[in-house]
Short mmCIF file of C-alpha atoms and ligand atoms in Angstrom, two decimals:
data_model
loop_
_atom_site.label_atom_id
_atom_site.label_comp_id
_atom_site.label_asym_id
_atom_site.label_seq_id
_atom_site.Cartn_x
_atom_site.Cartn_y
_atom_site.Cartn_z
CA UNK A 1 25.23 1.31 -26.17
CA UNK A 2 23.77 4.68 -27.20
CA UNK A 3 21.98 6.16 -24.17
CA UNK A 4 18.86 7.85 -25.48
CA UNK A 5 16.79 7.97 -22.30
CA UNK A 6 16.01 11.43 -20.93
CA UNK A 7 17.79 11.95 -17.57
CA UNK A 8 14.53 12.26 -15.64
CA UNK A 9 13.14 9.04 -17.09
CA UNK A 10 15.76 6.58 -15.81
CA UNK A 11 13.80 5.55 -12.73
CA UNK A 12 10.44 6.64 -13.93
CA UNK A 13 8.31 3.48 -14.26
CA UNK A 14 5.43 5.25 -15.98
CA UNK A 15 7.80 6.43 -18.74
CA UNK A 16 8.99 2.90 -19.49
CA UNK A 17 5.49 1.52 -19.29
CA UNK A 18 4.30 4.13 -21.81
CA UNK A 19 7.18 3.34 -24.20
CA UNK A 20 6.52 -0.41 -24.00
CA UNK A 21 2.82 0.13 -24.58
CA UNK A 22 3.46 2.40 -27.56
CA UNK A 23 5.93 -0.05 -29.09
CA UNK A 24 3.35 -2.78 -28.93
CA UNK A 25 0.70 -0.46 -30.29
CA UNK A 26 2.88 0.36 -33.32
CA UNK A 27 3.59 -3.31 -33.93
CA UNK A 28 -0.15 -3.99 -33.96
CA UNK A 29 -0.71 -0.98 -36.21
CA UNK A 30 1.87 -2.35 -38.63
CA UNK A 31 0.01 -5.67 -38.82
CA UNK A 32 -2.95 -3.58 -39.98
CA UNK A 33 -0.81 -1.62 -42.45
CA UNK A 34 0.39 -4.75 -44.27
CA UNK A 35 -3.07 -5.85 -45.57
CA UNK A 36 -3.87 -2.21 -46.32
CA UNK A 37 -0.79 -1.94 -48.53
CA UNK A 38 -1.68 -5.21 -50.22
CA UNK A 39 -5.24 -3.97 -50.80
CA UNK A 40 -3.83 -0.71 -52.19
CA UNK A 41 -1.77 -2.70 -54.69
CA UNK A 42 -4.62 -4.90 -55.87
CA UNK A 43 -7.38 -2.27 -55.80
CA UNK A 44 -5.34 0.62 -57.25
CA UNK A 45 -6.60 0.13 -60.77
CA UNK A 46 -10.25 -0.18 -59.66
CA UNK A 47 -10.31 2.66 -57.11
CA UNK A 48 -7.69 5.08 -58.46
CA UNK A 49 -7.76 4.00 -62.08
CA UNK A 50 -3.98 3.57 -61.82
CA UNK A 51 -1.90 0.70 -63.16
CA UNK A 52 1.40 -0.44 -61.69
CA UNK A 53 4.21 -1.71 -63.86
CA UNK A 54 5.73 -5.16 -63.29
CA UNK A 55 8.71 -3.63 -61.46
CA UNK A 56 6.39 -1.61 -59.23
CA UNK A 57 4.30 -4.68 -58.33
CA UNK A 58 7.44 -6.68 -57.49
CA UNK A 59 8.85 -3.82 -55.43
CA UNK A 60 5.52 -3.45 -53.62
CA UNK A 61 5.41 -7.16 -52.78
CA UNK A 62 9.04 -7.19 -51.55
CA UNK A 63 8.53 -4.07 -49.41
CA UNK A 64 5.23 -5.31 -47.88
CA UNK A 65 6.68 -8.75 -47.10
CA UNK A 66 9.77 -7.14 -45.52
CA UNK A 67 7.52 -5.01 -43.31
CA UNK A 68 5.63 -8.13 -42.22
CA UNK A 69 8.85 -10.06 -41.52
CA UNK A 70 10.56 -7.34 -39.48
CA UNK A 71 7.31 -6.72 -37.63
CA UNK A 72 7.11 -10.38 -36.60
CA UNK A 73 10.73 -10.23 -35.43
CA UNK A 74 10.12 -7.01 -33.46
CA UNK A 75 7.01 -8.54 -31.91
CA UNK A 76 8.96 -11.61 -30.82
CA UNK A 77 12.05 -9.86 -29.46
CA UNK A 78 10.29 -7.02 -27.63
CA UNK A 79 9.32 -9.28 -24.72
CA UNK A 80 12.98 -9.94 -23.88
CA UNK A 81 13.84 -6.26 -23.44
CA UNK A 82 14.55 -4.81 -20.03
CA UNK A 83 14.14 -1.17 -19.10
CA UNK A 84 17.85 -0.66 -18.52
CA UNK A 85 19.08 2.63 -20.03
CA UNK A 86 22.54 1.10 -20.60
CA UNK A 87 21.32 -1.92 -22.56
CA UNK A 88 19.23 -2.37 -25.67
CA UNK A 89 15.90 -1.23 -24.23
CA UNK A 90 12.34 -0.44 -25.45
CA UNK A 91 13.47 3.04 -26.49
CA UNK A 92 16.12 1.55 -28.79
CA UNK A 93 13.38 -0.67 -30.17
CA UNK A 94 11.32 2.45 -30.95
CA UNK A 95 14.35 3.92 -32.71
CA UNK A 96 14.83 0.73 -34.70
CA UNK A 97 11.15 0.63 -35.61
CA UNK A 98 11.24 4.19 -36.84
CA UNK A 99 14.40 3.61 -38.88
CA UNK A 100 12.94 0.47 -40.50
CA UNK A 101 9.59 2.12 -41.21
CA UNK A 102 11.17 5.20 -42.76
CA UNK A 103 13.42 3.06 -44.96
CA UNK A 104 10.42 1.00 -46.13
CA UNK A 105 8.52 4.21 -46.77
CA UNK A 106 11.36 5.73 -48.78
CA UNK A 107 11.26 2.73 -51.13
CA UNK A 108 7.45 2.77 -51.27
CA UNK A 109 7.38 6.47 -52.17
CA UNK A 110 10.12 6.00 -54.74
CA UNK A 111 8.35 3.10 -56.50
CA UNK A 112 4.95 4.80 -56.44
CA UNK A 113 6.00 8.00 -58.21
CA UNK A 114 8.30 9.96 -55.86
CA UNK A 115 6.94 13.50 -55.79
CA UNK A 116 3.75 12.27 -57.48
CA UNK A 117 3.08 9.59 -54.86
CA UNK A 118 0.29 10.31 -52.36
CA UNK A 119 2.19 8.09 -49.87
CA UNK A 120 4.70 10.90 -49.13
CA UNK A 121 2.23 12.13 -46.47
CA UNK A 122 3.12 9.10 -44.36
CA UNK A 123 6.51 10.72 -43.67
CA UNK A 124 4.79 13.45 -41.65
CA UNK A 125 2.71 10.84 -39.81
CA UNK A 126 5.89 8.93 -38.87
CA UNK A 127 7.60 12.08 -37.66
CA UNK A 128 4.69 12.83 -35.32
CA UNK A 129 4.73 9.28 -33.95
CA UNK A 130 8.51 9.43 -33.48
CA UNK A 131 8.23 12.71 -31.60
CA UNK A 132 5.87 11.10 -29.10
CA UNK A 133 8.45 8.48 -28.18
CA UNK A 134 12.01 9.50 -29.00
CA UNK A 135 14.13 12.33 -27.64
CA UNK A 136 13.79 15.53 -29.73
CA UNK A 137 17.31 15.55 -31.20
CA UNK A 138 16.90 12.05 -32.66
CA UNK A 139 13.62 12.94 -34.36
CA UNK A 140 15.23 16.09 -35.80
CA UNK A 141 18.04 13.90 -37.18
CA UNK A 142 15.42 11.60 -38.75
CA UNK A 143 13.53 14.61 -40.14
CA UNK A 144 16.80 15.95 -41.61
CA UNK A 145 17.58 12.56 -43.21
CA UNK A 146 14.07 12.26 -44.67
CA UNK A 147 14.19 15.86 -45.98
CA UNK A 148 17.64 15.27 -47.52
CA UNK A 149 16.64 11.96 -49.10
CA UNK A 150 13.35 13.33 -50.45
CA UNK A 151 14.92 16.53 -51.84
CA UNK A 152 17.83 14.69 -53.43
CA UNK A 153 15.67 11.96 -54.91
CA UNK A 154 13.03 14.30 -56.43
CA UNK A 155 15.69 16.62 -57.95
CA UNK A 156 17.67 13.68 -59.35
CA UNK A 157 14.44 12.39 -60.91
CA UNK A 158 13.55 15.88 -62.11
CA UNK A 159 16.89 16.19 -63.92
CA UNK A 160 16.66 12.68 -65.31
CA UNK A 161 19.70 11.40 -63.34
CA UNK A 162 17.63 8.88 -61.36
CA UNK A 163 14.97 6.65 -62.93
CA UNK A 164 11.43 7.87 -62.26
CA UNK A 165 8.62 5.31 -61.69
CA UNK A 166 5.35 6.97 -62.74
CA UNK A 167 2.08 5.33 -61.80
CA UNK A 168 0.15 5.10 -65.01
CA UNK A 169 -3.24 6.78 -64.90
CA UNK A 170 -2.68 8.61 -61.60
CA UNK A 171 -1.98 12.04 -63.08
CA UNK A 172 -3.04 13.35 -66.49
CA UNK A 173 0.34 15.08 -66.85
CA UNK A 174 3.65 14.23 -65.13
CA UNK A 175 4.85 16.84 -62.62
CA UNK A 176 8.12 15.26 -61.45
CA UNK A 177 10.04 17.03 -64.23
CA UNK A 178 8.44 20.44 -63.63
CA UNK A 179 11.19 22.30 -61.71
CA UNK A 180 8.82 25.04 -60.38
CA UNK A 181 6.45 22.43 -59.00
CA UNK A 182 9.35 20.45 -57.49
CA UNK A 183 10.79 23.62 -55.86
CA UNK A 184 7.44 24.58 -54.29
CA UNK A 185 6.72 21.00 -53.20
CA UNK A 186 10.10 20.51 -51.55
CA UNK A 187 9.89 23.81 -49.62
CA UNK A 188 6.40 23.07 -48.28
CA UNK A 189 7.21 19.41 -47.54
CA UNK A 190 10.37 20.22 -45.54
CA UNK A 191 8.57 23.02 -43.70
CA UNK A 192 5.61 20.78 -42.74
CA UNK A 193 8.01 18.01 -41.69
CA UNK A 194 9.98 20.17 -39.26
CA UNK A 195 6.98 22.07 -37.91
CA UNK A 196 5.21 18.75 -37.16
CA UNK A 197 8.28 17.51 -35.29
CA UNK A 198 8.57 20.75 -33.34
CA UNK A 199 4.92 20.80 -32.27
CA UNK A 200 4.59 17.08 -31.54
CA UNK A 201 7.84 17.13 -29.58
CA UNK A 202 6.74 20.04 -27.43
CA UNK A 203 3.38 18.41 -26.67
CA UNK A 204 5.00 15.05 -25.86
CA UNK A 205 7.52 16.69 -23.52
CA UNK A 206 4.78 18.60 -21.71
CA UNK A 207 2.74 15.41 -21.34
CA UNK A 208 5.64 13.47 -19.88
CA UNK A 209 6.44 16.30 -17.50
CA UNK A 210 2.82 16.53 -16.39
CA UNK A 211 2.74 12.79 -15.83
CA UNK A 212 5.92 13.04 -13.79
CA UNK A 213 4.52 15.94 -11.76
CA UNK A 214 1.45 13.88 -11.03
CA UNK A 215 3.52 10.93 -9.83
CA UNK A 216 5.59 13.23 -7.64
CA UNK A 217 2.47 14.84 -6.17
CA UNK A 218 1.07 11.41 -5.45
CA UNK A 219 4.26 10.42 -3.68
CA UNK A 220 4.16 13.61 -1.64
CA UNK A 221 0.56 12.92 -0.71
CA UNK A 222 1.50 9.43 0.43
CA UNK A 223 4.38 10.83 2.48
CA UNK A 224 2.10 13.39 4.10
CA UNK A 225 -0.52 10.72 4.80
CA UNK A 226 2.13 8.67 6.59
CA UNK A 227 3.20 11.69 8.62
CA UNK A 228 -0.44 12.23 9.57
CA UNK A 229 -0.87 8.59 10.57
CA UNK A 230 2.28 8.77 12.72
CA UNK A 231 0.95 11.89 14.40
CA UNK A 232 -2.46 10.27 15.01
CA UNK A 233 -0.79 7.17 16.44
CA UNK A 234 1.32 9.28 18.76
CA UNK A 235 -1.64 11.26 20.10
CA UNK A 236 -3.91 8.24 20.43
CA UNK A 237 -1.19 6.34 22.22
CA UNK A 238 -0.81 9.18 24.71
CA UNK A 239 -4.57 9.13 25.40
CA UNK A 240 -4.52 5.40 26.11
CA UNK A 241 -2.53 5.66 29.36
CA UNK A 242 -4.80 8.20 31.21
CA UNK A 243 -7.86 6.23 30.04
CA UNK A 244 -6.44 3.02 31.52
CA UNK A 245 -5.66 4.86 34.78
CA UNK A 246 -9.21 6.23 34.88
CA UNK A 247 -10.57 2.73 34.37
CA UNK A 248 -8.59 1.37 37.32
CA UNK A 249 -9.70 4.23 39.55
CA UNK A 250 -13.36 3.63 38.59
CA UNK A 251 -12.95 -0.07 39.38
CA UNK A 252 -11.56 0.80 42.79
CA UNK A 253 -14.64 2.90 43.58
CA UNK A 254 -17.20 0.50 41.99
CA UNK A 255 -15.83 -2.50 43.87
CA UNK A 256 -15.84 -0.39 47.10
CA UNK A 257 -12.11 -0.53 47.80
CA UNK A 258 -12.26 3.12 48.89
CA UNK A 259 -15.41 2.98 50.97
CA UNK A 260 -19.17 2.51 50.66
CA UNK A 261 -20.97 3.62 47.48
CA UNK A 262 -24.72 4.15 47.10
CA UNK A 263 -26.60 2.15 44.43
CA UNK A 264 -27.38 5.29 42.46
CA UNK A 265 -23.70 6.32 42.29
CA UNK A 266 -22.71 2.76 41.42
CA UNK A 267 -25.15 2.79 38.50
CA UNK A 268 -23.70 6.08 37.20
CA UNK A 269 -20.13 4.83 37.64
CA UNK A 270 -20.95 1.66 35.67
CA UNK A 271 -22.33 3.83 32.87
CA UNK A 272 -19.11 5.84 32.94
CA UNK A 273 -17.10 2.61 32.82
CA UNK A 274 -19.07 1.48 29.75
CA UNK A 275 -18.38 4.74 27.95
CA UNK A 276 -14.72 4.37 28.89
CA UNK A 277 -14.66 0.90 27.31
CA UNK A 278 -16.17 2.33 24.12
CA UNK A 279 -13.49 5.04 24.07
CA UNK A 280 -10.79 2.38 24.52
CA UNK A 281 -12.27 0.33 21.64
CA UNK A 282 -12.34 3.39 19.41
CA UNK A 283 -8.73 4.16 20.26
CA UNK A 284 -7.70 0.60 19.45
CA UNK A 285 -9.48 0.78 16.09
CA UNK A 286 -7.81 4.10 15.24
CA UNK A 287 -4.44 2.59 16.17
CA UNK A 288 -5.11 -0.44 13.94
CA UNK A 289 -6.09 1.76 11.01
CA UNK A 290 -3.00 3.96 11.40
CA UNK A 291 -0.71 0.95 11.73
CA UNK A 292 -2.21 -0.63 8.61
CA UNK A 293 -1.70 2.54 6.60
CA UNK A 294 1.89 2.83 7.76
CA UNK A 295 2.67 -0.78 7.02
CA UNK A 296 4.71 -0.87 3.79
CA UNK A 297 4.57 -4.62 3.45
CA UNK A 298 2.90 -7.33 5.44
CA UNK A 299 4.78 -10.43 6.46
CA UNK A 300 3.34 -13.44 4.69
CA UNK A 301 3.69 -16.79 6.39
CA UNK A 302 2.03 -20.13 5.75
CA UNK A 303 -0.93 -20.59 8.07
CA UNK A 304 -3.96 -22.78 8.56
CA UNK A 305 -7.11 -20.74 8.05
CA UNK A 306 -9.23 -23.39 9.75
CA UNK A 307 -7.17 -23.14 12.95
CA UNK A 308 -7.21 -19.34 12.80
CA UNK A 309 -11.02 -19.26 12.48
CA UNK A 310 -11.56 -21.76 15.30
CA UNK A 311 -9.33 -19.70 17.61
CA UNK A 312 -11.20 -16.52 16.70
CA UNK A 313 -14.60 -18.12 17.26
CA UNK A 314 -13.42 -19.35 20.65
CA UNK A 315 -12.95 -15.74 21.81
CA UNK A 316 -16.64 -15.08 21.16
CA UNK A 317 -17.92 -18.14 23.05
CA UNK A 318 -19.15 -16.13 26.03
CA UNK A 319 -21.23 -13.66 24.08
CA UNK A 320 -22.56 -16.46 21.80
CA UNK A 321 -23.75 -18.33 24.88
CA UNK A 322 -25.05 -15.23 26.62
CA UNK A 323 -27.20 -14.26 23.63
CA UNK A 324 -28.07 -17.93 23.01
CA UNK A 325 -27.04 -17.55 19.40
CA UNK A 326 -27.43 -20.55 17.11
CA UNK A 327 -23.84 -20.56 15.85
CA UNK A 328 -22.54 -22.83 13.10
CA UNK A 329 -19.06 -23.20 11.69
CA UNK A 330 -19.03 -25.17 8.46
CA UNK A 331 -15.66 -26.08 6.99
CA UNK A 332 -16.49 -27.95 3.79
CA UNK A 333 -12.82 -28.75 3.30
CA UNK A 334 -12.77 -30.89 6.42
CA UNK A 335 -9.56 -29.92 8.11
CA UNK A 336 -6.56 -27.76 7.20
CA UNK A 337 -6.80 -24.86 4.75
CA UNK A 338 -3.35 -23.54 3.96
CA UNK A 339 -3.02 -19.93 2.91
CA UNK A 340 -0.24 -17.35 3.04
CA UNK A 341 -0.89 -14.33 5.18
CA UNK A 342 -0.29 -12.31 8.30
CA UNK A 343 -1.83 -14.22 11.20
CA UNK A 344 -2.38 -11.23 13.49
CA UNK A 345 -4.00 -9.15 10.76
CA UNK A 346 -6.27 -11.95 9.54
CA UNK A 347 -7.31 -12.70 13.13
CA UNK A 348 -8.20 -9.04 13.54
CA UNK A 349 -10.24 -9.06 10.30
CA UNK A 350 -12.28 -12.17 11.16
CA UNK A 351 -12.65 -11.02 14.74
CA UNK A 352 -14.19 -7.74 13.51
CA UNK A 353 -16.59 -9.59 11.22
CA UNK A 354 -17.61 -12.01 13.94
CA UNK A 355 -17.97 -9.18 16.42
CA UNK A 356 -20.42 -7.44 14.07
CA UNK A 357 -22.36 -10.63 13.39
CA UNK A 358 -22.94 -11.38 17.08
CA UNK A 359 -23.56 -7.71 17.84
CA UNK A 360 -26.20 -7.14 15.17
CA UNK A 361 -28.26 -10.33 15.75
CA UNK A 362 -30.98 -10.52 18.37
CA UNK A 363 -30.95 -13.06 21.16
CA UNK A 364 -31.50 -16.59 19.74
CA UNK A 365 -30.33 -15.30 16.36
CA UNK A 366 -28.41 -17.30 13.79
CA UNK A 367 -24.75 -16.80 12.86
CA UNK A 368 -23.07 -19.02 10.32
CA UNK A 369 -19.44 -19.03 9.21
CA UNK A 370 -18.79 -21.16 6.13
CA UNK A 371 -15.55 -21.98 4.33
CA UNK A 372 -15.21 -23.50 0.86
CA UNK A 373 -12.08 -24.12 -1.17
CA UNK A 374 -12.06 -23.50 -4.91
CA UNK A 375 -9.16 -24.30 -7.24
CA UNK A 376 -7.13 -21.16 -6.49
CA UNK A 377 -8.92 -19.41 -3.65
CA UNK A 378 -10.79 -19.97 -0.44
CA UNK A 379 -14.31 -18.58 -0.08
CA UNK A 380 -15.48 -17.52 3.35
CA UNK A 381 -19.01 -16.43 4.05
CA UNK A 382 -20.10 -14.85 7.31
CA UNK A 383 -23.87 -14.85 7.69
CA UNK A 384 -26.16 -13.49 10.39
CA UNK A 385 -29.91 -13.05 10.44
CA UNK A 386 -29.65 -9.73 12.28
CA UNK A 387 -30.83 -6.23 11.45
CA UNK A 388 -29.27 -6.17 7.96
CA UNK A 389 -27.80 -3.22 6.08
CA UNK A 390 -29.99 -0.86 4.03
CA UNK A 391 -29.22 -1.13 0.30
CA UNK A 392 -28.17 2.53 -0.01
CA UNK A 393 -25.57 2.14 2.77
CA UNK A 394 -23.89 -1.02 1.55
CA UNK A 395 -21.32 0.86 -0.57
CA UNK A 396 -20.38 3.14 2.32
CA UNK A 397 -19.96 0.73 5.21
CA UNK A 398 -16.31 0.02 4.30
CA UNK A 399 -15.39 3.69 4.73
CA UNK A 400 -13.81 5.04 7.92
CA UNK A 401 -16.34 5.96 10.63
CA UNK A 402 -19.40 5.13 8.52
CA UNK A 403 -22.30 3.60 10.42
CA UNK A 404 -25.66 2.82 8.81
CA UNK A 405 -28.65 4.77 10.21
CA UNK A 406 -30.36 1.58 11.48
CA UNK A 407 -27.56 0.92 14.03
CA UNK A 408 -26.53 4.40 15.14
CA UNK A 409 -28.63 4.84 18.26
CA UNK A 410 -29.10 1.28 19.47
CA UNK A 411 -25.66 -0.30 19.01
CA UNK A 412 -22.25 0.93 20.11
CA UNK A 413 -19.43 1.02 17.62
CA UNK A 414 -16.78 3.16 15.96
CA UNK A 415 -17.53 2.57 12.28
CA UNK A 416 -13.90 1.57 11.73
CA UNK A 417 -14.15 -2.22 11.95
CA UNK A 418 -15.11 -2.94 8.34
CA UNK A 419 -12.60 -0.43 7.00
CA UNK A 420 -9.91 -2.42 8.82
CA UNK A 421 -11.33 -5.71 7.48
CA UNK A 422 -11.35 -4.46 3.87
CA UNK A 423 -7.79 -3.17 4.05
CA UNK A 424 -6.53 -6.43 5.53
CA UNK A 425 -8.33 -8.62 2.99
CA UNK A 426 -7.15 -6.49 0.07
CA UNK A 427 -3.57 -6.59 1.31
CA UNK A 428 -3.88 -10.36 1.12
CA UNK A 429 -4.99 -9.97 -2.53
CA UNK A 430 -8.50 -10.98 -1.54
CA UNK A 431 -11.94 -9.48 -2.01
CA UNK A 432 -14.87 -8.67 0.25
CA UNK A 433 -18.49 -8.05 -0.70
CA UNK A 434 -21.64 -7.62 1.28
CA UNK A 435 -25.10 -9.02 0.61
CA UNK A 436 -28.19 -7.85 2.46
CA UNK A 437 -30.95 -8.93 2.86
CA UNK A 438 -29.47 -12.38 3.15
CA UNK A 439 -31.76 -14.31 5.49
CA UNK A 440 -33.59 -17.09 3.74
CA UNK A 441 -35.77 -18.62 6.38
CA UNK A 442 -36.31 -15.67 8.69
CA UNK A 443 -39.04 -13.24 7.66
CA UNK A 444 -38.64 -10.72 10.49
CA UNK A 445 -34.95 -9.83 10.03
CA UNK A 446 -33.08 -8.82 6.94
CA UNK A 447 -29.80 -10.56 7.62
CA UNK A 448 -26.31 -9.88 6.28
CA UNK A 449 -23.79 -12.04 4.49
CA UNK A 450 -20.16 -11.05 3.87
CA UNK A 451 -18.44 -12.89 1.03
CA UNK A 452 -14.66 -13.00 1.30
CA UNK A 453 -12.13 -14.60 -0.99
CA UNK A 454 -8.43 -15.15 -0.26
CA UNK A 455 -5.95 -16.80 -2.65
CA UNK A 456 -4.94 -20.29 -1.58
CA UNK A 457 -1.32 -21.01 -0.70
P1 ADP B 1 -19.29 -0.63 13.86
O1 ADP B 1 -18.30 -0.40 14.90
O2 ADP B 1 -20.34 0.43 13.80
O3 ADP B 1 -19.88 -1.99 13.87
P2 ADP B 1 -18.05 -1.40 11.37
O4 ADP B 1 -17.06 -0.67 10.56
O5 ADP B 1 -17.68 -2.72 11.89
O6 ADP B 1 -18.47 -0.41 12.49
O7 ADP B 1 -19.33 -1.54 10.47
C1 ADP B 1 -19.79 -0.42 9.76
C2 ADP B 1 -21.30 -0.46 9.68
O8 ADP B 1 -21.70 -1.55 8.83
C3 ADP B 1 -21.98 -0.72 10.97
O9 ADP B 1 -22.12 0.46 11.71
C4 ADP B 1 -23.31 -1.27 10.52
O10 ADP B 1 -24.13 -0.22 10.07
C5 ADP B 1 -22.92 -2.08 9.31
N1 ADP B 1 -22.73 -3.51 9.62
C6 ADP B 1 -21.56 -4.16 9.66
N2 ADP B 1 -21.74 -5.46 9.91
C7 ADP B 1 -23.07 -5.64 10.06
C8 ADP B 1 -23.90 -6.77 10.32
N3 ADP B 1 -23.39 -7.99 10.51
N4 ADP B 1 -25.23 -6.56 10.38
C9 ADP B 1 -25.76 -5.34 10.19
N5 ADP B 1 -25.03 -4.24 9.94
C10 ADP B 1 -23.71 -4.38 9.87
#
């Protein structure tokens, strides 16, 4: 099989995607060209005042039907092609398309007057299209063949060796037998043909190269991002150990294992312990974010979402009771909800959402977790009638470290929780949206509702 793929394009997905797209685009364009050619045939006498002979009409019909037939075949067979440079691939299909189109055009031009036919311009158009897809040398070969055919055919007609099909009424005087006109026409035509190929080819090459450079830069960026995440993980991990040691030492003092402590000092030490806990939470969130960004693929396993949610809720029992929150879990499905996902990651996501809900409601507030199954996905809604999220901040809350102004001073947090949730849900091919205000029956608070969807097993 003739290998016509540029060396740099063998493993370049974007190249193959572009070729496939362009092939389809040309097939669609050809479906448009067929009725246009038919209209040209039937309206020629009305619009151009030209009349075709019987032979010309027959030739026109045969050529147009052939275009339609080979287009249908190309359209059907294109879907079976693989992007393997060593097999018949989309690039070979482009080559075939160009060959077929140029052959059809040669006949069309011949039967509509040769040098007198306005359709000769379509040769230039085809050369430009070919240059956008095929390697330069192939398009130059095509341009050479077209130039040779055109030159030979118009001179043979000029000297009366080949039959000339004039279109009656198109020109007041025939020009095909005027040698000076033929000479000038051929020189300009061949020049325009090759210049178009040269320019279009250069532009196409530059575009492909730029596209490739972009892909490479993107890959480099991703690599650097991973390096950065590894570095962050390393540093954060190192900070964890001294923080844990500090915590233990504080506990020893607070619980008076090292001697008596005044109430004032105890109060200060408890404040320090609280700050230490916040630092530990922040470190854990940063570690989660870095791990998620480093994770190439997550391990999907079959799991019961109902069980996962119940286990997660259980962890928040103490705080729910302490704040006397009116908590409801509504599983409209009844029992098991099977999905495919990473259990640890999903637990982390729902834990973060639940943590926010119980954190941002007042005492005696309402928190409701509801699950509904649709035909192909499961819908989860997490509602609380807490402080709500201002409209202008709702877009930003999923970004790293973003905290809305209404929570900053009064509630502790890192601003990383929702970023983690969004990444986890999206890696499970799900979606997450926020709605606030969301409280229906509570006038004093704004309330928040998170809508999550995850594909069913
Ligand atoms: P944080 O640690 O600050 O809670 P998150 O990333 O979990 O960080 O959330 C980002 C921000 O989104 C929060 O700081 C808060 O402004 C807002 N937010 C998230 N969940 C709620 C909620 N249930 N009610 C009100 N505001 C919320």
